[in-house]
Coordinates of C-alpha atoms and ligand atoms in Angstrom, one line a residue:
M6 CA 32.5 -32.6 -40.4
K7 CA 33.9 -29.5 -38.7
N8 CA 30.5 -27.8 -39.2
F9 CA 28.7 -30.8 -37.8
R10 CA 30.9 -30.7 -34.6
V11 CA 30.2 -27.0 -34.1
H12 CA 26.5 -27.5 -34.5
F13 CA 26.5 -30.5 -32.2
W14 CA 28.4 -28.5 -29.5
S15 CA 26.0 -25.6 -29.9
F16 CA 23.0 -27.9 -29.6
G17 CA 24.5 -29.3 -26.4
V18 CA 25.0 -25.8 -24.9
I19 CA 21.4 -24.9 -25.8
L20 CA 20.1 -28.1 -24.2
F21 CA 22.1 -27.4 -21.1
F22 CA 20.5 -23.9 -20.8
V23 CA 17.0 -25.2 -21.5
F24 CA 17.2 -27.9 -18.9
S25 CA 19.0 -25.9 -16.3
C26 CA 16.5 -23.1 -16.6
S27 CA 13.5 -25.3 -16.3
S28 CA 14.9 -27.6 -13.6
E29 CA 13.2 -27.2 -10.2
D30 CA 16.6 -27.6 -8.4
A31 CA 18.6 -25.2 -10.4
N32 CA 20.2 -22.0 -9.2
P33 CA 19.8 -22.1 -5.4
D34 CA 20.9 -18.9 -3.7
L35 CA 23.1 -18.6 -0.6
N36 CA 20.2 -19.5 1.7
G37 CA 19.4 -22.6 -0.2
N38 CA 16.3 -21.2 -1.9
N39 CA 15.6 -22.1 -5.4
Q40 CA 15.3 -18.8 -7.3
N41 CA 13.4 -20.5 -10.1
S42 CA 10.7 -21.9 -7.9
Y43 CA 9.0 -18.9 -6.5
I44 CA 5.3 -18.5 -6.9
P45 CA 4.2 -15.0 -7.9
L46 CA 2.7 -13.1 -5.0
K47 CA -0.8 -12.9 -6.5
E48 CA -0.8 -16.7 -7.1
L49 CA 0.5 -17.4 -3.7
F50 CA -2.2 -15.5 -1.9
K51 CA -5.0 -16.1 -4.4
D52 CA -7.2 -18.0 -2.0
H53 CA -6.7 -15.4 0.8
F54 CA -6.4 -11.8 -0.4
F55 CA -5.4 -9.7 -3.4
V56 CA -1.8 -8.3 -3.4
G57 CA -1.2 -4.7 -4.4
A58 CA 1.6 -2.2 -5.0
A59 CA 1.8 1.5 -4.8
I60 CA 3.1 2.8 -8.1
T61 CA 4.0 5.8 -10.2
P62 CA 2.7 6.3 -13.7
A63 CA 6.1 5.4 -15.1
H64 CA 5.8 1.9 -13.6
T65 CA 2.9 1.1 -16.0
D66 CA 5.2 0.6 -19.0
I67 CA 5.3 -3.2 -19.4
R68 CA 8.5 -2.9 -21.4
T69 CA 10.3 -2.0 -18.2
P70 CA 11.3 -4.3 -15.3
H71 CA 8.8 -2.6 -13.0
G72 CA 5.9 -3.0 -15.5
R73 CA 6.7 -6.6 -16.0
T74 CA 7.0 -7.2 -12.2
L75 CA 3.7 -5.6 -11.6
V76 CA 2.0 -7.8 -14.1
E77 CA 3.7 -10.9 -12.7
H78 CA 3.2 -10.4 -9.0
F79 CA 0.3 -8.0 -8.3
N80 CA -3.4 -7.9 -9.0
S81 CA -4.0 -4.5 -7.5
V82 CA -2.4 -1.1 -7.7
T83 CA -2.6 2.2 -5.8
A84 CA -1.3 5.5 -7.1
E85 CA 1.4 6.5 -4.7
N86 CA 0.8 10.2 -5.3
V87 CA -1.1 11.0 -8.5
M88 CA -4.6 10.6 -7.2
K89 CA -4.1 12.9 -4.2
P90 CA -5.9 16.3 -4.2
D91 CA -2.7 18.3 -5.1
A92 CA -2.1 16.1 -8.1
I93 CA -5.7 16.1 -9.5
Q94 CA -6.9 19.6 -8.6
R95 CA -3.9 21.7 -7.8
I96 CA -5.8 24.8 -9.1
K97 CA -9.4 25.1 -8.1
G98 CA -11.6 23.9 -11.0
T99 CA -8.7 22.7 -13.1
F100 CA -8.5 18.9 -13.1
T101 CA -5.4 17.0 -14.2
W102 CA -6.3 13.5 -15.0
T103 CA -3.5 12.3 -17.3
E104 CA -1.3 10.5 -14.7
A105 CA -4.2 9.0 -12.8
D106 CA -5.8 7.9 -16.0
R107 CA -2.6 6.0 -17.0
I108 CA -2.7 4.0 -13.8
V109 CA -6.4 3.2 -14.1
Q110 CA -6.0 2.2 -17.7
F111 CA -3.0 0.0 -16.9
A112 CA -5.0 -1.8 -14.2
K113 CA -7.9 -2.3 -16.6
E114 CA -5.7 -3.8 -19.3
N115 CA -4.1 -6.1 -16.9
N116 CA -7.2 -7.1 -15.0
M117 CA -6.1 -5.5 -11.7
K118 CA -8.0 -3.8 -9.0
V119 CA -7.3 -0.1 -8.2
R120 CA -7.3 1.3 -4.7
G121 CA -8.1 5.0 -4.8
H122 CA -5.8 7.1 -2.6
T123 CA -6.9 9.6 -1.3
L124 CA -9.9 12.0 -1.3
T125 CA -9.8 13.8 2.1
W126 CA -6.4 14.5 3.8
H127 CA -4.7 17.4 5.5
S128 CA -1.5 16.8 3.5
Q129 CA -0.9 17.1 -0.2
T130 CA -4.0 19.2 -0.5
P131 CA -3.7 22.6 -2.0
D132 CA -4.3 25.7 0.2
W133 CA -7.4 26.8 -1.7
F134 CA -9.3 23.9 -0.1
F135 CA -8.9 25.6 3.2
F136 CA -8.0 29.3 2.9
D137 CA -9.2 32.4 1.2
Q138 CA -7.0 34.8 -0.6
T139 CA -6.2 36.7 2.6
G140 CA -5.0 33.5 4.2
A141 CA -8.1 33.2 6.5
L142 CA -9.8 29.9 7.0
L143 CA -12.8 29.4 4.7
S144 CA -16.3 29.1 6.1
K145 CA -17.6 25.6 6.9
D146 CA -20.1 25.8 4.0
I147 CA -17.6 26.7 1.4
A148 CA -15.0 24.1 2.6
L149 CA -17.7 21.4 2.5
K150 CA -19.0 22.4 -0.9
Q151 CA -15.5 22.3 -2.3
L152 CA -14.8 18.9 -0.7
E153 CA -18.1 17.6 -2.2
E154 CA -17.2 18.9 -5.7
H155 CA -13.7 17.3 -5.5
I156 CA -15.0 13.9 -4.3
T157 CA -17.8 13.9 -6.8
A158 CA -15.6 14.9 -9.8
V159 CA -12.9 12.3 -9.0
M160 CA -15.2 9.4 -8.1
T161 CA -17.5 10.1 -11.1
R162 CA -14.6 10.0 -13.5
Y163 CA -13.4 6.6 -12.2
R164 CA -16.9 5.2 -11.3
G165 CA -16.9 1.4 -11.6
M166 CA -13.1 1.3 -12.0
I167 CA -12.0 1.6 -8.4
D168 CA -12.5 -1.2 -6.0
S169 CA -12.0 0.8 -2.8
W170 CA -11.3 4.4 -2.0
D171 CA -9.5 5.9 0.9
V172 CA -12.2 8.5 1.5
V173 CA -10.6 9.9 4.7
N174 CA -6.9 9.6 5.4
E175 CA -5.1 10.1 8.8
A176 CA -7.8 12.1 10.6
L177 CA -6.9 10.8 14.1
F178 CA -4.3 12.3 16.5
D179 CA -1.3 10.0 16.5
W180 CA 0.7 10.2 19.7
D181 CA -1.5 10.2 22.7
P182 CA -1.3 7.2 25.0
D183 CA -3.8 8.7 27.4
G184 CA -6.4 8.9 24.7
Q185 CA -7.3 12.5 25.5
I186 CA -7.0 14.0 22.1
I187 CA -9.1 12.2 19.5
Y188 CA -8.6 14.0 16.3
R189 CA -5.7 15.6 14.5
E190 CA -6.8 19.1 15.6
D191 CA -4.2 20.8 13.5
S192 CA -5.8 19.6 10.3
P193 CA -7.5 22.4 8.5
W194 CA -10.5 20.1 7.8
Y195 CA -11.0 19.7 11.6
K196 CA -10.3 23.4 12.3
I197 CA -13.0 24.5 9.8
I198 CA -15.6 21.8 10.2
G199 CA -14.9 19.7 13.3
E200 CA -15.3 15.9 13.2
S201 CA -18.3 15.9 11.0
Y202 CA -16.2 16.5 7.9
I203 CA -15.4 12.8 8.1
D204 CA -19.1 11.9 8.0
S205 CA -19.7 14.3 5.1
A206 CA -16.9 12.9 3.0
F207 CA -18.3 9.4 3.3
V208 CA -21.7 10.6 2.3
Y209 CA -20.4 12.5 -0.7
A210 CA -18.3 9.5 -1.8
H211 CA -21.2 7.0 -1.6
R212 CA -23.4 9.3 -3.6
A213 CA -20.7 9.6 -6.3
D214 CA -20.1 5.9 -6.7
P215 CA -22.5 3.7 -4.7
D216 CA -20.5 0.5 -5.7
A217 CA -17.1 1.6 -4.5
K218 CA -16.0 0.3 -1.1
L219 CA -15.3 3.3 1.2
F220 CA -12.3 3.2 3.6
Y221 CA -10.9 5.0 6.6
N222 CA -7.1 4.7 6.3
D223 CA -4.5 5.4 8.9
Y224 CA -1.0 4.6 10.2
N225 CA 0.2 3.4 13.6
S226 CA -3.2 1.7 13.7
I227 CA -2.0 -1.3 15.6
F228 CA -1.0 0.6 18.7
S229 CA -3.5 0.6 21.5
W230 CA -3.9 4.4 21.7
K231 CA -4.6 4.6 18.0
R232 CA -6.5 1.4 17.4
N233 CA -9.1 2.3 20.0
K234 CA -9.7 5.7 18.4
I235 CA -10.1 4.1 15.0
F236 CA -12.5 1.5 16.5
D237 CA -14.6 4.3 18.1
L238 CA -14.7 6.4 15.0
V239 CA -15.8 3.6 12.7
K240 CA -18.3 2.4 15.2
R241 CA -19.8 5.9 15.5
L242 CA -20.0 6.2 11.7
K243 CA -21.7 2.8 11.4
D244 CA -24.1 3.5 14.2
N245 CA -25.1 6.7 12.4
N246 CA -25.6 4.9 9.1
I247 CA -22.7 6.7 7.5
P248 CA -21.6 4.5 4.5
I249 CA -18.2 3.1 5.5
H250 CA -17.1 -0.3 4.4
G251 CA -13.6 -0.8 5.5
I252 CA -10.5 0.1 7.5
G253 CA -7.1 0.5 5.9
L254 CA -4.2 -0.3 8.2
Q255 CA -1.3 1.4 6.4
G256 CA 1.3 -1.0 7.7
H257 CA 4.5 1.2 7.8
W258 CA 6.1 -1.3 10.1
F259 CA 9.6 -2.5 11.0
V260 CA 11.3 -5.7 11.8
G261 CA 10.6 -5.3 15.5
T262 CA 6.8 -4.8 15.0
S263 CA 4.7 -6.6 17.6
V264 CA 2.7 -9.3 15.9
E265 CA 0.6 -9.4 19.1
D266 CA -0.4 -5.8 18.6
L267 CA -1.3 -6.7 15.0
R268 CA -3.4 -9.7 16.1
T269 CA -5.2 -7.7 18.8
T270 CA -6.0 -5.0 16.3
L271 CA -7.3 -7.4 13.6
E272 CA -9.4 -9.2 16.3
L273 CA -10.9 -5.8 17.4
F274 CA -11.6 -4.5 13.9
R275 CA -13.0 -7.8 12.7
G276 CA -15.7 -7.3 15.3
L277 CA -16.9 -4.2 13.6
G278 CA -18.0 -6.2 10.6
V279 CA -16.1 -4.1 8.1
E280 CA -13.6 -5.1 5.5
I281 CA -9.9 -4.8 6.5
Q282 CA -7.1 -4.1 4.1
I283 CA -3.4 -3.6 4.7
T284 CA -2.9 -0.6 2.5
E285 CA 0.7 0.5 2.7
L286 CA 2.9 -2.3 3.8
D287 CA 6.6 -1.8 4.1
L288 CA 8.9 -3.4 6.7
S289 CA 12.0 -1.4 7.5
V290 CA 15.1 -3.4 8.3
Y291 CA 16.1 -1.0 11.2
L292 CA 15.2 -1.7 14.9
S293 CA 15.2 2.0 15.7
S294 CA 15.8 5.4 14.1
N295 CA 19.1 5.6 16.0
E296 CA 20.5 2.6 14.3
P297 CA 23.2 3.7 11.8
G298 CA 22.0 3.7 8.2
S299 CA 23.3 1.4 5.5
V300 CA 23.0 1.2 1.7
V301 CA 23.9 -2.5 1.7
Y302 CA 21.4 -5.2 2.5
T303 CA 23.5 -6.9 5.3
D304 CA 23.2 -10.5 6.6
E305 CA 21.7 -9.0 9.8
F306 CA 18.9 -7.2 7.8
N307 CA 18.3 -10.4 5.9
T308 CA 18.0 -12.4 9.1
R309 CA 15.6 -9.9 10.7
Q310 CA 13.3 -9.9 7.7
R311 CA 13.4 -13.7 7.5
I312 CA 12.0 -13.7 11.0
A313 CA 9.6 -10.7 10.8
Y314 CA 8.0 -11.1 7.4
P315 CA 6.7 -14.7 7.9
E316 CA 5.5 -13.8 11.4
I317 CA 3.5 -10.9 10.1
F318 CA 2.0 -12.9 7.2
R319 CA 1.2 -15.8 9.5
V320 CA -1.1 -13.4 11.4
L321 CA -2.5 -11.9 8.2
L322 CA -3.3 -15.4 6.9
D323 CA -5.0 -16.2 10.3
Y324 CA -7.3 -13.2 9.7
S325 CA -7.7 -13.6 5.9
D326 CA -11.5 -14.1 6.4
A327 CA -11.6 -10.4 7.3
I328 CA -8.6 -9.1 5.2
A329 CA -9.5 -8.5 1.5
G330 CA -6.1 -7.2 0.3
V331 CA -2.5 -6.5 1.2
T332 CA -0.9 -3.7 -0.7
F333 CA 2.8 -2.9 -0.5
W334 CA 3.8 0.7 -0.5
G335 CA 6.1 0.2 -3.4
I336 CA 7.3 -2.7 -5.6
G337 CA 10.9 -3.6 -4.7
D338 CA 13.8 -2.4 -2.6
D339 CA 15.2 -0.2 -5.4
A340 CA 12.8 2.6 -4.3
S341 CA 10.9 3.5 -1.2
W342 CA 9.6 6.7 0.3
L343 CA 11.5 5.7 3.5
D344 CA 14.9 5.9 1.9
T345 CA 17.2 8.9 2.5
P346 CA 20.8 9.4 1.4
G347 CA 23.0 6.8 3.1
R348 CA 20.0 5.0 4.7
K349 CA 18.1 2.5 2.7
H350 CA 15.3 0.6 4.3
F351 CA 15.0 -2.5 2.0
P352 CA 11.3 -2.8 3.1
F353 CA 9.9 -5.2 0.5
L354 CA 9.9 -8.9 -0.4
L355 CA 11.4 -8.1 -3.8
N356 CA 15.0 -6.9 -3.8
E357 CA 16.6 -4.0 -5.7
Q358 CA 16.6 -6.1 -8.9
L359 CA 12.9 -6.9 -8.2
Q360 CA 13.7 -10.5 -7.5
P361 CA 12.4 -12.5 -4.5
K362 CA 14.5 -12.1 -1.3
P363 CA 15.1 -15.0 1.1
A364 CA 12.2 -13.7 3.3
Y365 CA 9.9 -14.2 0.2
F366 CA 10.6 -17.9 0.3
D367 CA 9.9 -18.0 4.1
V368 CA 6.6 -16.4 3.4
Q369 CA 5.9 -18.8 0.6
R370 CA 6.6 -21.7 2.8
L371 CA 3.7 -20.7 5.0
L372 CA 1.4 -21.6 2.2
R373 CA 3.1 -24.7 0.8
R374 CA 2.7 -26.9 3.8
Ligands
LIG25 O1 5.8 16.8 -6.9 C1 7.2 17.1 -6.6 C2 7.9 17.1 -7.9 O2 7.5 18.2 -8.6 C3 9.4 17.3 -7.5 O3 10.1 17.2 -8.7 C4 9.9 16.2 -6.6 C5 11.3 16.4 -6.2 O4 11.6 15.7 -5.0 O5 9.1 16.3 -5.4 C6 7.7 16.0 -5.7 O6 6.9 15.9 -4.6 C7 7.2 14.8 -3.7 C8 6.1 13.7 -3.9 O7 6.3 12.7 -2.9 C9 6.2 13.0 -5.3 O8 7.4 12.4 -5.4 C10 7.1 15.4 -2.4 O9 8.2 16.3 -2.2 C11 7.1 14.3 -1.3 O10 6.9 14.9 -0.1 C12 6.1 13.3 -1.6 O11 6.1 12.3 -0.7 C13 5.0 11.4 -0.6 C14 4.4 11.5 0.7 O12 3.3 10.6 0.8 C15 3.8 12.9 1.0 O13 3.1 12.9 2.2 C16 5.5 10.0 -0.9 O14 6.0 9.9 -2.2 C17 4.4 9.0 -0.6 O15 4.9 7.7 -0.6 C18 3.8 9.2 0.7 O16 2.7 8.4 0.9 C19 2.0 8.5 2.2 C20 0.6 8.1 1.9 O17 0.1 8.9 0.9 C21 -0.2 8.2 3.2 N1 0.4 7.4 4.2 C22 1.8 7.6 4.5 C23 2.6 7.5 3.2 C24 4.1 7.7 3.5 O18 4.3 9.0 4.0

């Protein structure tokens, strides 16, 4: 009899857990959102765009929370660092594929797209791409030959496995409201070759993988002084029959980002007839760089993101005919390139435990009407 009572009690406890875990109304958080009723991001946006995350090779282990979160929420990945020139060809002629391979393999096994990032950039590119042993700039011919060899080697290895490549990254001058300086003139690519290195990179890329979508990728793209330069560049390339298929808006934004600037930019770029992707989305909780840093996700941060995130996604959804994908520059608030000691930016929809934040549910509500 005693045994029977123990078993009966245990059975009751198990039933409670089974029902409480499966109930739609269970476990509301402080904002009244049901933590059990979220829709994974890739499901939420499946009729509109793919949803990606920038990752490290370590994230591809599905025995870890990051690996499981990637599989649950995302249908695209970007290598945050390991496909950059300094990772793949740090020494001229010596290619290191292991880390990049791991990400591509993970994507293949889990039916995800891969965004290739990046082939031509002034940063995270070894000196040998630009300088000879005396430190002098290389000739135009040698620099272009090396660029072609790099692009061809990388794109050939991953041919057919990469959905879109950031062929050229951040080539335009950033802060210039008068629009006088077009290109980032301190880039060694520009110094050696002039603007035509951009054209050449796209031509090499198309030759190496004719099926890959080729992107120009940049930040601060929604500000008038930068968006017009991007427009002019892409228009020039298209007018000259250079194979370019898309524009990547990086999306390193903050809670005060102007959705009107975003809307104006999407409207302008849509007119170019190229694909648009948000390639590096993160939404810092701070209103300015002067605001004191915090390592705690305060109520104020929560409120700001609950307003800003749905506003931004409202605009992205309005332009989803032109936007093919939205990639976050990370997975959850536990790690972001923005963070510095004493100042965390909490820029994602998933919190430090990789669980949906209140802003997640506000975004979700945009699609559940
Ligand atoms: O490789 C070294 C490693 O050997 C060392 O142990 C470690 C110690 O801190 O540093 C490692 O290098 C760092 C690298 O990230 C890998 O973690 C570099 O110092 C660091 O500068 C580098 O930062 C990356 C940054 O690009 C470089 O420009 C960020 O992780 C990455 O998120 C960021 O991504 C860029 C996009 O590619 C282009 N758009 C802007 C975006 C944010 O800056």
